PDB file of C-alpha atoms in Angstrom:
ATOM      1  CA  UNK A   2       0.000   0.000   0.000  1.00  0.00           C
ATOM      2  CA  UNK A   3       1.287   3.452  -0.930  1.00  0.00           C
ATOM      3  CA  UNK A   4       0.243   7.038  -0.252  1.00  0.00           C
ATOM      4  CA  UNK A   5      -0.791   8.049  -3.755  1.00  0.00           C
ATOM      5  CA  UNK A   6      -1.747  11.632  -2.774  1.00  0.00           C
ATOM      6  CA  UNK A   7       0.312  13.210   0.008  1.00  0.00           C
ATOM      7  CA  UNK A   8      -1.504  15.386   2.587  1.00  0.00           C
ATOM      8  CA  UNK A   9      -0.798  19.116   2.460  1.00  0.00           C
ATOM      9  CA  UNK A  10      -1.566  21.193   5.544  1.00  0.00           C
ATOM     10  CA  UNK A  11      -3.856  24.183   5.600  1.00  0.00           C
ATOM     11  CA  UNK A  12      -2.380  27.685   5.367  1.00  0.00           C
ATOM     12  CA  UNK A  13      -5.511  29.378   6.766  1.00  0.00           C
ATOM     13  CA  UNK A  14      -5.760  28.667  10.481  1.00  0.00           C
ATOM     14  CA  UNK A  15      -8.619  26.466  11.603  1.00  0.00           C
ATOM     15  CA  UNK A  16      -9.404  24.987   8.168  1.00  0.00           C
ATOM     16  CA  UNK A  17      -9.199  21.403   6.958  1.00  0.00           C
ATOM     17  CA  UNK A  18      -6.116  20.204   5.051  1.00  0.00           C
ATOM     18  CA  UNK A  19      -5.546  21.995   1.739  1.00  0.00           C
ATOM     19  CA  UNK A  20      -4.866  18.661  -0.003  1.00  0.00           C
ATOM     20  CA  UNK A  21      -6.657  15.593   1.312  1.00  0.00           C
ATOM     21  CA  UNK A  22      -4.682  12.318   1.210  1.00  0.00           C
ATOM     22  CA  UNK A  23      -5.399   9.183  -0.789  1.00  0.00           C
ATOM     23  CA  UNK A  24      -3.863   5.722  -0.527  1.00  0.00           C
ATOM     24  CA  UNK A  25      -3.727   2.831  -3.016  1.00  0.00           C
ATOM     25  CA  UNK A  26      -3.527  -0.884  -2.290  1.00  0.00           C
ATOM     26  CA  UNK A  27      -1.305  -2.544  -4.900  1.00  0.00           C
ATOM     27  CA  UNK A  28      -0.952  -6.056  -6.216  1.00  0.00           C
ATOM     28  CA  UNK A  29       2.455  -7.689  -6.456  1.00  0.00           C
ATOM     29  CA  UNK A  30       2.853  -6.477 -10.047  1.00  0.00           C
ATOM     30  CA  UNK A  31       2.202  -2.851  -8.988  1.00  0.00           C
ATOM     31  CA  UNK A  32      -1.348  -2.563 -10.316  1.00  0.00           C
ATOM     32  CA  UNK A  33      -4.158  -1.300  -8.010  1.00  0.00           C
ATOM     33  CA  UNK A  34      -6.069  -4.096  -6.290  1.00  0.00           C
ATOM     34  CA  UNK A  35      -9.433  -3.183  -7.801  1.00  0.00           C
ATOM     35  CA  UNK A  36     -11.161  -6.134  -6.118  1.00  0.00           C
ATOM     36  CA  UNK A  37     -10.306  -4.903  -2.615  1.00  0.00           C
ATOM     37  CA  UNK A  38     -13.279  -3.432  -0.711  1.00  0.00           C
ATOM     38  CA  UNK A  39     -11.648  -2.942   2.671  1.00  0.00           C
ATOM     39  CA  UNK A  40     -11.456   0.138   4.893  1.00  0.00           C
ATOM     40  CA  UNK A  41      -8.453   2.409   5.424  1.00  0.00           C
ATOM     41  CA  UNK A  42      -8.060   4.207   8.758  1.00  0.00           C
ATOM     42  CA  UNK A  43      -6.011   7.417   9.053  1.00  0.00           C
ATOM     43  CA  UNK A  44      -4.197   8.492  12.225  1.00  0.00           C
ATOM     44  CA  UNK A  45      -1.326  10.784  13.205  1.00  0.00           C
ATOM     45  CA  UNK A  46       1.720   8.532  13.259  1.00  0.00           C
ATOM     46  CA  UNK A  47       4.079  11.415  14.056  1.00  0.00           C
ATOM     47  CA  UNK A  48       2.391  14.017  16.261  1.00  0.00           C
ATOM     48  CA  UNK A  49       4.838  16.565  17.729  1.00  0.00           C
ATOM     49  CA  UNK A  50       2.167  18.808  19.311  1.00  0.00           C
ATOM     50  CA  UNK A  51      -0.211  16.101  20.660  1.00  0.00           C
ATOM     51  CA  UNK A  52      -2.802  17.333  18.162  1.00  0.00           C
ATOM     52  CA  UNK A  53      -6.115  15.718  17.260  1.00  0.00           C
ATOM     53  CA  UNK A  54      -7.017  14.408  13.798  1.00  0.00           C
ATOM     54  CA  UNK A  55     -10.597  15.476  13.069  1.00  0.00           C
ATOM     55  CA  UNK A  56     -13.060  14.637  10.337  1.00  0.00           C
ATOM     56  CA  UNK A  57     -13.909  11.253   8.799  1.00  0.00           C
ATOM     57  CA  UNK A  58     -10.817   9.173   9.561  1.00  0.00           C
ATOM     58  CA  UNK A  59     -12.107   6.042   7.776  1.00  0.00           C
ATOM     59  CA  UNK A  60     -12.383   5.743   3.987  1.00  0.00           C
ATOM     60  CA  UNK A  61     -13.693   2.844   1.888  1.00  0.00           C
ATOM     61  CA  UNK A  62     -11.460   1.347  -0.800  1.00  0.00           C
ATOM     62  CA  UNK A  63     -12.907   1.691  -4.301  1.00  0.00           C
ATOM     63  CA  UNK A  64     -10.978   0.128  -7.179  1.00  0.00           C
ATOM     64  CA  UNK A  65      -8.085  -0.180  -4.748  1.00  0.00           C
ATOM     65  CA  UNK A  66      -8.036   3.519  -3.788  1.00  0.00           C
ATOM     66  CA  UNK A  67      -9.238   5.163  -0.544  1.00  0.00           C
ATOM     67  CA  UNK A  68      -9.681   8.939  -0.672  1.00  0.00           C
ATOM     68  CA  UNK A  69     -10.179  11.124   2.396  1.00  0.00           C
ATOM     69  CA  UNK A  70     -12.254  14.297   2.094  1.00  0.00           C
ATOM     70  CA  UNK A  71     -12.428  16.373   5.291  1.00  0.00           C
ATOM     71  CA  UNK A  72      -9.427  15.700   7.546  1.00  0.00           C
ATOM     72  CA  UNK A  73      -8.247  18.538   9.794  1.00  0.00           C
ATOM     73  CA  UNK A  74      -5.586  18.785  12.503  1.00  0.00           C
ATOM     74  CA  UNK A  75      -6.058  20.874  15.676  1.00  0.00           C
ATOM     75  CA  UNK A  76      -3.935  22.483  16.964  1.00  0.00           C
ATOM     76  CA  UNK A  77      -1.284  22.931  14.283  1.00  0.00           C
ATOM     77  CA  UNK A  78       2.471  22.505  14.142  1.00  0.00           C
ATOM     78  CA  UNK A  79       5.429  21.268  12.122  1.00  0.00           C
ATOM     79  CA  UNK A  80       6.491  17.816  10.890  1.00  0.00           C
ATOM     80  CA  UNK A  81       3.277  15.823  11.210  1.00  0.00           C
ATOM     81  CA  UNK A  82       3.145  12.425   9.509  1.00  0.00           C
ATOM     82  CA  UNK A  83      -0.031  10.484   8.846  1.00  0.00           C
ATOM     83  CA  UNK A  84      -0.315   6.700   9.170  1.00  0.00           C
ATOM     84  CA  UNK A  85      -2.790   4.720   7.054  1.00  0.00           C
ATOM     85  CA  UNK A  86      -3.926   1.207   7.988  1.00  0.00           C
ATOM     86  CA  UNK A  87      -5.956  -1.011   5.632  1.00  0.00           C
ATOM     87  CA  UNK A  88      -8.240  -3.619   7.208  1.00  0.00           C
ATOM     88  CA  UNK A  89     -10.548  -6.276   5.775  1.00  0.00           C
ATOM     89  CA  UNK A  90     -11.764  -6.713   2.221  1.00  0.00           C
ATOM     90  CA  UNK A  91      -9.222  -9.393   1.344  1.00  0.00           C
ATOM     91  CA  UNK A  92      -6.153  -7.394   2.394  1.00  0.00           C
ATOM     92  CA  UNK A  93      -3.302  -9.914   2.734  1.00  0.00           C
ATOM     93  CA  UNK A  94      -1.269  -9.772   4.889  1.00  0.00           C
ATOM     94  CA  UNK A  95      -3.628  -7.936   7.244  1.00  0.00           C
ATOM     95  CA  UNK A  96      -3.264  -5.144   8.156  1.00  0.00           C
ATOM     96  CA  UNK A  97      -1.316  -3.106   5.607  1.00  0.00           C
ATOM     97  CA  UNK A  98       0.266   0.188   6.645  1.00  0.00           C
ATOM     98  CA  UNK A  99       1.748   3.216   4.932  1.00  0.00           C
ATOM     99  CA  UNK A 100       3.046   6.559   6.231  1.00  0.00           C
ATOM    100  CA  UNK A 101       2.853   9.952   4.565  1.00  0.00           C
ATOM    101  CA  UNK A 102       5.602  12.504   4.088  1.00  0.00           C
ATOM    102  CA  UNK A 103       5.975  15.207   6.741  1.00  0.00           C
ATOM    103  CA  UNK A 104       3.589  18.163   6.470  1.00  0.00           C
ATOM    104  CA  UNK A 105       2.865  21.471   8.236  1.00  0.00           C
ATOM    105  CA  UNK A 106      -0.511  22.553   9.647  1.00  0.00           C
ATOM    106  CA  UNK A 107      -1.434  26.124  10.617  1.00  0.00           C
ATOM    107  CA  UNK A 108      -4.387  25.186  12.813  1.00  0.00           C
ATOM    108  CA  UNK A 109      -3.514  26.344  16.319  1.00  0.00           C
ATOM    109  CA  UNK A 110      -5.941  29.288  16.403  1.00  0.00           C
ATOM    110  CA  UNK A 111      -9.091  27.207  16.080  1.00  0.00           C
ATOM    111  CA  UNK A 112     -10.966  27.139  19.380  1.00  0.00           C
ATOM    112  CA  UNK A 113     -14.179  26.044  21.053  1.00  0.00           C
ATOM    113  CA  UNK A 114     -16.949  28.572  21.610  1.00  0.00           C
ATOM    114  CA  UNK A 115     -20.256  28.206  23.456  1.00  0.00           C
ATOM    115  CA  UNK A 116     -22.860  29.202  20.866  1.00  0.00           C
ATOM    116  CA  UNK A 117     -25.859  28.662  23.182  1.00  0.00           C
ATOM    117  CA  UNK A 118     -25.392  28.969  26.948  1.00  0.00           C
ATOM    118  CA  UNK A 119     -26.863  26.152  29.084  1.00  0.00           C
ATOM    119  CA  UNK A 120     -29.945  26.193  31.268  1.00  0.00           C
ATOM    120  CA  UNK A 121     -30.045  22.716  32.785  1.00  0.00           C
ATOM    121  CA  UNK A 122     -32.947  21.430  34.890  1.00  0.00           C
ATOM    122  CA  UNK A 123     -33.757  18.520  37.156  1.00  0.00           C
ATOM    123  CA  UNK A 124     -34.675  15.332  35.316  1.00  0.00           C
ATOM    124  CA  UNK A 125     -38.106  15.287  36.999  1.00  0.00           C
ATOM    125  CA  UNK A 126     -39.001  18.790  35.754  1.00  0.00           C
ATOM    126  CA  UNK A 127     -37.570  19.666  32.326  1.00  0.00           C
ATOM    127  CA  UNK A 128     -39.529  22.889  31.805  1.00  0.00           C
ATOM    128  CA  UNK A 129     -37.387  25.835  30.812  1.00  0.00           C
ATOM    129  CA  UNK A 130     -34.357  23.751  29.835  1.00  0.00           C
ATOM    130  CA  UNK A 131     -32.013  25.209  27.210  1.00  0.00           C
ATOM    131  CA  UNK A 132     -29.643  22.744  25.516  1.00  0.00           C
ATOM    132  CA  UNK A 133     -26.059  24.054  25.293  1.00  0.00           C
ATOM    133  CA  UNK A 134     -24.455  24.205  21.845  1.00  0.00           C
ATOM    134  CA  UNK A 135     -20.670  24.289  21.396  1.00  0.00           C
ATOM    135  CA  UNK A 136     -19.019  25.200  18.095  1.00  0.00           C
ATOM    136  CA  UNK A 137     -15.521  25.404  16.609  1.00  0.00           C
ATOM    137  CA  UNK A 138     -14.485  28.862  15.407  1.00  0.00           C
ATOM    138  CA  UNK A 139     -11.396  30.423  13.859  1.00  0.00           C
ATOM    139  CA  UNK A 140      -9.322  33.351  15.116  1.00  0.00           C
ATOM    140  CA  UNK A 141     -11.965  35.910  14.102  1.00  0.00           C
ATOM    141  CA  UNK A 142     -14.903  33.927  15.532  1.00  0.00           C
ATOM    142  CA  UNK A 143     -16.245  32.462  12.277  1.00  0.00           C
ATOM    143  CA  UNK A 144     -17.625  28.961  12.634  1.00  0.00           C
ATOM    144  CA  UNK A 145     -15.763  26.050  11.014  1.00  0.00           C
ATOM    145  CA  UNK A 146     -18.379  23.562   9.750  1.00  0.00           C
ATOM    146  CA  UNK A 147     -15.750  21.002   8.715  1.00  0.00           C
ATOM    147  CA  UNK A 148     -14.292  20.749  12.234  1.00  0.00           C
ATOM    148  CA  UNK A 149     -16.196  17.970  13.990  1.00  0.00           C
ATOM    149  CA  UNK A 150     -14.420  16.905  17.202  1.00  0.00           C
ATOM    150  CA  UNK A 151     -15.909  14.845  20.008  1.00  0.00           C
ATOM    151  CA  UNK A 152     -16.933  17.336  22.727  1.00  0.00           C
ATOM    152  CA  UNK A 153     -17.334  16.308  26.382  1.00  0.00           C
ATOM    153  CA  UNK A 154     -19.113  18.194  29.180  1.00  0.00           C
ATOM    154  CA  UNK A 155     -18.383  18.206  32.909  1.00  0.00           C
ATOM    155  CA  UNK A 156     -19.597  20.169  35.948  1.00  0.00           C
ATOM    156  CA  UNK A 157     -17.090  22.768  37.155  1.00  0.00           C
ATOM    157  CA  UNK A 158     -18.831  24.932  39.768  1.00  0.00           C
ATOM    158  CA  UNK A 159     -20.918  22.531  41.812  1.00  0.00           C
ATOM    159  CA  UNK A 160     -22.259  23.999  45.093  1.00  0.00           C
ATOM    160  CA  UNK A 161     -24.590  21.143  46.070  1.00  0.00           C
ATOM    161  CA  UNK A 162     -22.500  18.139  44.963  1.00  0.00           C
ATOM    162  CA  UNK A 163     -24.886  17.515  42.103  1.00  0.00           C
ATOM    163  CA  UNK A 164     -24.170  15.266  39.156  1.00  0.00           C
ATOM    164  CA  UNK A 165     -25.601  14.430  35.761  1.00  0.00           C
ATOM    165  CA  UNK A 166     -28.379  11.842  35.777  1.00  0.00           C
ATOM    166  CA  UNK A 167     -27.700   8.432  34.143  1.00  0.00           C
ATOM    167  CA  UNK A 168     -29.769   9.218  30.990  1.00  0.00           C
ATOM    168  CA  UNK A 169     -27.597  12.283  30.303  1.00  0.00           C
ATOM    169  CA  UNK A 170     -25.334  12.168  27.223  1.00  0.00           C
ATOM    170  CA  UNK A 171     -21.973  13.672  28.195  1.00  0.00           C
ATOM    171  CA  UNK A 172     -20.011  13.294  24.916  1.00  0.00           C
ATOM    172  CA  UNK A 173     -21.357  14.524  21.581  1.00  0.00           C
ATOM    173  CA  UNK A 174     -19.680  14.368  18.164  1.00  0.00           C
ATOM    174  CA  UNK A 175     -19.952  17.728  16.444  1.00  0.00           C
ATOM    175  CA  UNK A 176     -21.826  17.874  13.142  1.00  0.00           C
ATOM    176  CA  UNK A 177     -21.343  20.815  10.833  1.00  0.00           C
ATOM    177  CA  UNK A 178     -18.931  22.280  13.372  1.00  0.00           C
ATOM    178  CA  UNK A 179     -21.467  22.224  16.240  1.00  0.00           C
ATOM    179  CA  UNK A 180     -22.100  19.853  19.155  1.00  0.00           C
ATOM    180  CA  UNK A 181     -25.577  20.114  20.707  1.00  0.00           C
ATOM    181  CA  UNK A 182     -26.111  18.618  24.169  1.00  0.00           C
ATOM    182  CA  UNK A 183     -29.832  17.897  24.114  1.00  0.00           C
ATOM    183  CA  UNK A 184     -29.839  15.316  26.927  1.00  0.00           C
ATOM    184  CA  UNK A 185     -28.400  16.851  30.103  1.00  0.00           C
ATOM    185  CA  UNK A 186     -30.124  16.799  33.507  1.00  0.00           C
ATOM    186  CA  UNK A 187     -28.832  17.344  37.023  1.00  0.00           C
ATOM    187  CA  UNK A 188     -29.635  15.492  40.248  1.00  0.00           C
ATOM    188  CA  UNK A 189     -29.694  18.476  42.652  1.00  0.00           C
ATOM    189  CA  UNK A 190     -31.103  21.974  42.663  1.00  0.00           C
ATOM    190  CA  UNK A 191     -29.016  25.079  43.336  1.00  0.00           C
ATOM    191  CA  UNK A 192     -30.195  28.687  43.198  1.00  0.00           C
ATOM    192  CA  UNK A 193     -28.843  32.113  44.033  1.00  0.00           C
ATOM    193  CA  UNK A 194     -31.601  32.501  46.671  1.00  0.00           C
ATOM    194  CA  UNK A 195     -31.447  30.697  49.971  1.00  0.00           C
ATOM    195  CA  UNK A 196     -34.708  29.137  51.261  1.00  0.00           C
ATOM    196  CA  UNK A 197     -37.122  31.816  52.428  1.00  0.00           C
ATOM    197  CA  UNK A 198     -35.790  34.613  50.223  1.00  0.00           C
ATOM    198  CA  UNK A 199     -38.600  36.678  48.720  1.00  0.00           C
ATOM    199  CA  UNK A 200     -38.955  39.457  46.214  1.00  0.00           C
ATOM    200  CA  UNK A 201     -38.714  41.930  49.086  1.00  0.00           C
ATOM    201  CA  UNK A 202     -35.665  40.433  50.794  1.00  0.00           C
ATOM    202  CA  UNK A 203     -33.915  39.489  47.587  1.00  0.00           C
ATOM    203  CA  UNK A 204     -30.978  37.121  47.264  1.00  0.00           C
ATOM    204  CA  UNK A 205     -28.894  36.825  50.402  1.00  0.00           C
ATOM    205  CA  UNK A 206     -25.489  36.362  48.874  1.00  0.00           C
ATOM    206  CA  UNK A 207     -25.388  32.584  48.642  1.00  0.00           C
ATOM    207  CA  UNK A 208     -23.276  31.320  45.696  1.00  0.00           C
ATOM    208  CA  UNK A 209     -25.674  28.589  44.633  1.00  0.00           C
ATOM    209  CA  UNK A 210     -25.063  28.374  40.891  1.00  0.00           C
ATOM    210  CA  UNK A 211     -23.643  25.821  38.479  1.00  0.00           C
ATOM    211  CA  UNK A 212     -21.177  26.198  35.616  1.00  0.00           C
ATOM    212  CA  UNK A 213     -20.236  23.627  32.967  1.00  0.00           C
ATOM    213  CA  UNK A 214     -16.973  23.009  31.116  1.00  0.00           C
ATOM    214  CA  UNK A 215     -16.748  21.754  27.523  1.00  0.00           C
ATOM    215  CA  UNK A 216     -13.568  20.116  26.200  1.00  0.00           C
ATOM    216  CA  UNK A 217     -12.311  18.351  23.064  1.00  0.00           C
ATOM    217  CA  UNK A 218      -8.973  16.829  22.114  1.00  0.00           C
ATOM    218  CA  UNK A 219      -6.688  19.505  20.693  1.00  0.00           C
ATOM    219  CA  UNK A 220      -8.694  22.441  22.076  1.00  0.00           C
ATOM    220  CA  UNK A 221      -8.576  24.484  25.262  1.00  0.00           C
ATOM    221  CA  UNK A 222     -11.711  23.889  27.369  1.00  0.00           C
ATOM    222  CA  UNK A 223     -14.369  26.606  27.667  1.00  0.00           C
ATOM    223  CA  UNK A 224     -16.578  27.345  30.685  1.00  0.00           C
ATOM    224  CA  UNK A 225     -20.227  28.323  30.546  1.00  0.00           C
ATOM    225  CA  UNK A 226     -21.985  31.227  32.172  1.00  0.00           C
ATOM    226  CA  UNK A 227     -23.492  30.684  35.624  1.00  0.00           C
ATOM    227  CA  UNK A 228     -26.983  29.194  35.849  1.00  0.00           C
ATOM    228  CA  UNK A 229     -29.216  27.950  38.650  1.00  0.00           C
ATOM    229  CA  UNK A 230     -31.432  24.882  38.869  1.00  0.00           C
ATOM    230  CA  UNK A 231     -34.819  25.462  40.483  1.00  0.00           C
ATOM    231  CA  UNK A 232     -35.993  22.888  43.031  1.00  0.00           C
ATOM    232  CA  UNK A 233     -39.008  20.726  42.360  1.00  0.00           C
ATOM    233  CA  UNK A 234     -41.773  21.638  44.855  1.00  0.00           C
ATOM    234  CA  UNK A 235     -44.106  18.753  45.659  1.00  0.00           C
ATOM    235  CA  UNK A 236     -47.258  18.738  47.844  1.00  0.00           C
ATOM    236  CA  UNK A 237     -46.715  15.980  50.419  1.00  0.00           C
ATOM    237  CA  UNK A 238     -50.187  16.353  51.982  1.00  0.00           C
ATOM    238  CA  UNK A 239     -53.186  17.910  50.283  1.00  0.00           C
ATOM    239  CA  UNK A 240     -55.223  20.555  52.227  1.00  0.00           C
ATOM    240  CA  UNK A 241     -58.729  19.673  53.416  1.00  0.00           C
ATOM    241  CA  UNK A 242     -61.711  21.857  54.367  1.00  0.00           C
ATOM    242  CA  UNK A 243     -65.480  21.778  54.644  1.00  0.00           C
ATOM    243  CA  UNK A 244     -65.470  24.487  51.986  1.00  0.00           C
ATOM    244  CA  UNK A 245     -63.760  24.327  48.593  1.00  0.00           C
ATOM    245  CA  UNK A 246     -61.869  27.463  47.666  1.00  0.00           C
ATOM    246  CA  UNK A 247     -60.157  27.742  44.285  1.00  0.00           C
ATOM    247  CA  UNK A 248     -56.942  29.746  44.254  1.00  0.00           C
ATOM    248  CA  UNK A 249     -54.726  30.689  41.347  1.00  0.00           C
ATOM    249  CA  UNK A 250     -51.568  28.617  40.785  1.00  0.00           C
ATOM    250  CA  UNK A 251     -48.742  29.725  43.074  1.00  0.00           C
ATOM    251  CA  UNK A 252     -45.253  29.671  41.534  1.00  0.00           C
ATOM    252  CA  UNK A 253     -42.275  30.057  43.794  1.00  0.00           C
ATOM    253  CA  UNK A 254     -38.523  29.706  43.642  1.00  0.00           C
ATOM    254  CA  UNK A 255     -36.162  28.961  46.462  1.00  0.00           C
ATOM    255  CA  UNK A 256     -33.405  26.713  47.666  1.00  0.00           C
ATOM    256  CA  UNK A 257     -33.366  22.952  47.895  1.00  0.00           C
ATOM    257  CA  UNK A 258     -35.516  23.046  51.076  1.00  0.00           C
ATOM    258  CA  UNK A 259     -38.498  24.289  49.095  1.00  0.00           C
ATOM    259  CA  UNK A 260     -40.764  27.306  49.552  1.00  0.00           C
ATOM    260  CA  UNK A 261     -44.177  28.217  50.969  1.00  0.00           C
ATOM    261  CA  UNK A 262     -47.274  29.564  49.229  1.00  0.00           C
ATOM    262  CA  UNK A 263     -49.684  31.646  51.337  1.00  0.00           C
ATOM    263  CA  UNK A 264     -53.335  30.774  50.645  1.00  0.00           C
ATOM    264  CA  UNK A 265     -55.077  32.568  53.541  1.00  0.00           C
ATOM    265  CA  UNK A 266     -55.258  35.758  51.447  1.00  0.00           C
ATOM    266  CA  UNK A 267     -57.620  33.990  49.055  1.00  0.00           C
ATOM    267  CA  UNK A 268     -60.261  33.115  51.704  1.00  0.00           C
ATOM    268  CA  UNK A 269     -63.487  35.095  52.007  1.00  0.00           C
ATOM    269  CA  UNK A 270     -64.711  36.901  55.132  1.00  0.00           C
ATOM    270  CA  UNK A 271     -65.444  34.530  57.999  1.00  0.00           C
ATOM    271  CA  UNK A 272     -63.577  31.613  56.454  1.00  0.00           C
ATOM    272  CA  UNK A 273     -60.588  30.118  58.199  1.00  0.00           C
ATOM    273  CA  UNK A 274     -58.020  27.497  57.292  1.00  0.00           C
ATOM    274  CA  UNK A 275     -58.705  24.480  59.496  1.00  0.00           C
ATOM    275  CA  UNK A 276     -55.799  22.367  58.279  1.00  0.00           C
ATOM    276  CA  UNK A 277     -53.197  23.231  55.669  1.00  0.00           C
ATOM    277  CA  UNK A 278     -49.855  21.512  55.144  1.00  0.00           C
TER     278      UNK A 278
END
């Protein structure tokens, strides 16, 4: 197997390779093995800057030739070499390997950017959730749709020792240069208001907010803006009375200990609350 088209690195930072590589599996007489239908996998065999190879790193052999179309290296550097490994499809001996010539990549200015800031909720109450979206941008902030790394999320500021619920998806492969985390939920609430804070008293200085960090191989991590997670208020015992009084819904926000809704103001003259929990 030979590298029939050598990779040429990008000269514009943050872009895919200017010339995409191709490899050819040859028969003993030097002709392409047109009957071979195996797969060729590309990797960085010589990687002086611990960079990440992004894009579709597998290519199908067709008439003995595998052509790559969207490979990119982040961050950049000098003297990279790419290794190609052919597997399956009648390749004998298996596997076959070939290495490219050295090439330069000017990709070190590509970076992660949070396109949509997160608003994560408890799994039991998903109202108001906003899925975070992370993109890859160049040095002037333009998005790079061909850069598709695997992006992973973690909790950085964590005041209540919360964690992601088991159904949460913590690693997302970017598509079109964006990774959207549509399945993230937390196990514990945390708000900027301690229990009992009201509109009149306001927040009392408690640092009860979360932040998230997003990371991908070859990129510096980025941290989200602060957000809180409202507690889920449940009625443990329903009120009872010899008179039925309908009150408007009472919405409240508070810390993990919950909050109280006052219903006495909705009673008519002469009516009293006999038992309310």
